[in-house]
Amino acid sequence: MIRVAVGEADLALVHGIRREVFVVEQNVPEELEYDELDATSLHVLALAEDGTPLGTGRLIHGDEALKLTGVEGRVLLGRLAVVRAARGTGLGADLVRAIEQAGREHGGRELELHAQVQALGFYERLGYEAEGPVYDDAGIPHRTMTRVL
């Protein structure tokens, strides 16, 4: 089940998934993983039938998205994470589609994301196009990608 995260308990689950995937598995410094955008973003949360947290992602929209992208009508997908046990099940694509729908509902006409280079193929299969050069983010090569919603 994928739903919008609501309240502190859900946000703790979101942060737990991100800690497992980014901080523990990918060695992203913890102080870089959580930021002020968490408070104003819409978070989606995927849970197994028994309530086990499986994946998450966030949507940055409105004025925050405009400040970050510089493009009117563009929303930003970020912090997409799926726990190891749920990878390869299609959950990542389902999370992206849920965030895209939320982006449309918040007035987005285009979605931007900052993909780890190793995930470019995943996003390309979902209709995203890479633009600009490869850059470093938290010690991991990334590339900006966009898609019209």
C-alpha positions as semicolon CSV with decimal commas, in nm:
position;residue;x (nm);y (nm);z (nm)
1;M;0,000;0,000;0,000
2;I;0,130;0,345;-0,092
3;R;-0,012;0,648;0,083
4;V;0,077;1,001;0,181
5;A;0,270;1,008;0,508
6;V;0,081;1,196;0,779
7;G;0,207;1,292;1,123
8;E;0,521;1,233;1,324
9;A;0,488;0,853;1,336
10;D;0,480;0,830;0,955
11;L;0,768;1,075;0,922
12;A;0,971;0,855;1,159
13;L;0,905;0,558;0,926
14;V;1,009;0,770;0,625
15;H;1,331;0,872;0,800
16;G;1,397;0,512;0,901
17;I;1,378;0,394;0,540
18;R;1,602;0,676;0,422
19;R;1,852;0,607;0,701
20;E;1,867;0,237;0,605
21;V;1,910;0,303;0,232
22;F;2,113;0,624;0,216
23;V;2,305;0,649;0,543
24;V;2,376;0,281;0,613
25;E;2,393;0,128;0,263
26;Q;2,528;0,423;0,063
27;N;2,731;0,599;0,335
28;V;2,560;0,937;0,292
29;P;2,648;1,148;0,597
30;E;2,342;1,157;0,823
31;E;2,359;1,536;0,856
32;L;2,312;1,563;0,477
33;E;2,021;1,321;0,457
34;Y;1,765;1,516;0,658
35;D;1,700;1,882;0,581
36;E;1,456;2,166;0,630
37;L;1,265;2,058;0,317
38;D;1,131;1,753;0,501
39;A;0,897;1,981;0,696
40;T;0,735;2,134;0,385
41;S;0,746;1,836;0,146
42;L;0,479;1,580;0,077
43;H;0,613;1,233;0,161
44;V;0,477;0,908;0,023
45;L;0,516;0,589;0,220
46;A;0,491;0,228;0,101
47;L;0,396;-0,031;0,361
48;A;0,361;-0,408;0,343
49;E;0,030;-0,560;0,451
50;D;0,175;-0,618;0,798
51;G;0,279;-0,252;0,825
52;T;0,649;-0,304;0,753
53;P;0,790;0,010;0,586
54;L;0,920;-0,068;0,235
55;G;0,980;0,257;0,052
56;T;0,940;0,630;0,041
57;G;0,992;0,943;-0,162
58;R;0,915;1,310;-0,131
59;L;0,763;1,581;-0,346
60;I;0,884;1,938;-0,317
61;H;0,623;2,173;-0,459
62;G;0,506;2,533;-0,453
63;D;0,746;2,813;-0,364
64;E;1,015;2,571;-0,243
65;A;1,020;2,394;-0,580
66;L;1,034;2,725;-0,765
67;K;1,330;2,838;-0,551
68;L;1,517;2,513;-0,618
69;T;1,441;2,463;-0,988
70;G;1,387;2,819;-1,108
71;V;1,108;2,693;-1,335
72;E;0,743;2,788;-1,287
73;G;0,521;2,477;-1,278
74;R;0,807;2,239;-1,201
75;V;0,794;2,014;-0,895
76;L;1,081;1,810;-0,756
77;L;1,094;1,440;-0,670
78;G;1,356;1,348;-0,414
79;R;1,478;1,097;-0,158
80;L;1,328;0,798;-0,339
81;A;1,429;0,492;-0,138
82;V;1,324;0,126;-0,140
83;V;1,452;-0,116;0,122
84;R;1,667;-0,400;-0,010
85;A;1,401;-0,668;0,048
86;A;1,150;-0,484;-0,176
87;R;1,381;-0,401;-0,467
88;G;1,299;-0,555;-0,802
89;T;0,928;-0,579;-0,720
90;G;0,813;-0,269;-0,912
91;L;0,768;-0,073;-0,591
92;G;1,013;0,198;-0,698
93;A;0,815;0,265;-1,016
94;D;0,490;0,267;-0,815
95;L;0,638;0,525;-0,577
96;V;0,748;0,744;-0,869
97;R;0,398;0,728;-1,020
98;A;0,242;0,819;-0,684
99;I;0,474;1,119;-0,653
100;E;0,396;1,222;-1,012
101;Q;0,023;1,213;-0,933
102;A;0,078;1,422;-0,621
103;G;0,282;1,661;-0,833
104;R;-0,007;1,705;-1,075
105;E;-0,244;1,762;-0,783
106;H;-0,011;2,039;-0,659
107;G;-0,008;2,216;-0,996
108;G;0,306;2,062;-1,139
109;R;0,337;2,046;-1,515
110;E;0,689;1,907;-1,514
111;L;0,885;1,699;-1,265
112;E;1,257;1,725;-1,195
113;L;1,470;1,474;-1,006
114;H;1,838;1,433;-0,929
115;A;1,918;1,071;-1,010
116;Q;2,215;0,872;-0,898
117;V;2,398;0,780;-1,219
118;Q;2,352;0,409;-1,146
119;A;1,971;0,468;-1,150
120;L;1,950;0,658;-1,481
121;G;1,814;0,355;-1,668
122;F;1,537;0,307;-1,411
123;Y;1,417;0,665;-1,458
124;E;1,460;0,655;-1,837
125;R;1,224;0,355;-1,847
126;L;0,970;0,574;-1,667
127;G;0,995;0,848;-1,929
128;Y;1,257;1,078;-1,776
129;E;1,528;1,244;-1,982
130;A;1,872;1,334;-1,850
131;E;1,999;1,687;-1,894
132;G;2,321;1,861;-1,808
133;P;2,645;1,714;-1,679
134;V;2,711;1,459;-1,407
135;Y;2,773;1,621;-1,068
136;D;2,861;1,507;-0,717
137;D;2,600;1,501;-0,441
138;A;2,709;1,358;-0,105
139;G;2,995;1,174;-0,275
140;I;2,766;1,002;-0,528
141;P;2,756;1,092;-0,903
142;H;2,415;1,234;-1,001
143;R;2,245;1,377;-1,308
144;T;1,935;1,597;-1,334
145;M;1,638;1,440;-1,514
146;T;1,298;1,580;-1,611
147;R;0,963;1,461;-1,740
148;V;0,650;1,642;-1,851
149;L;0,358;1,547;-1,629
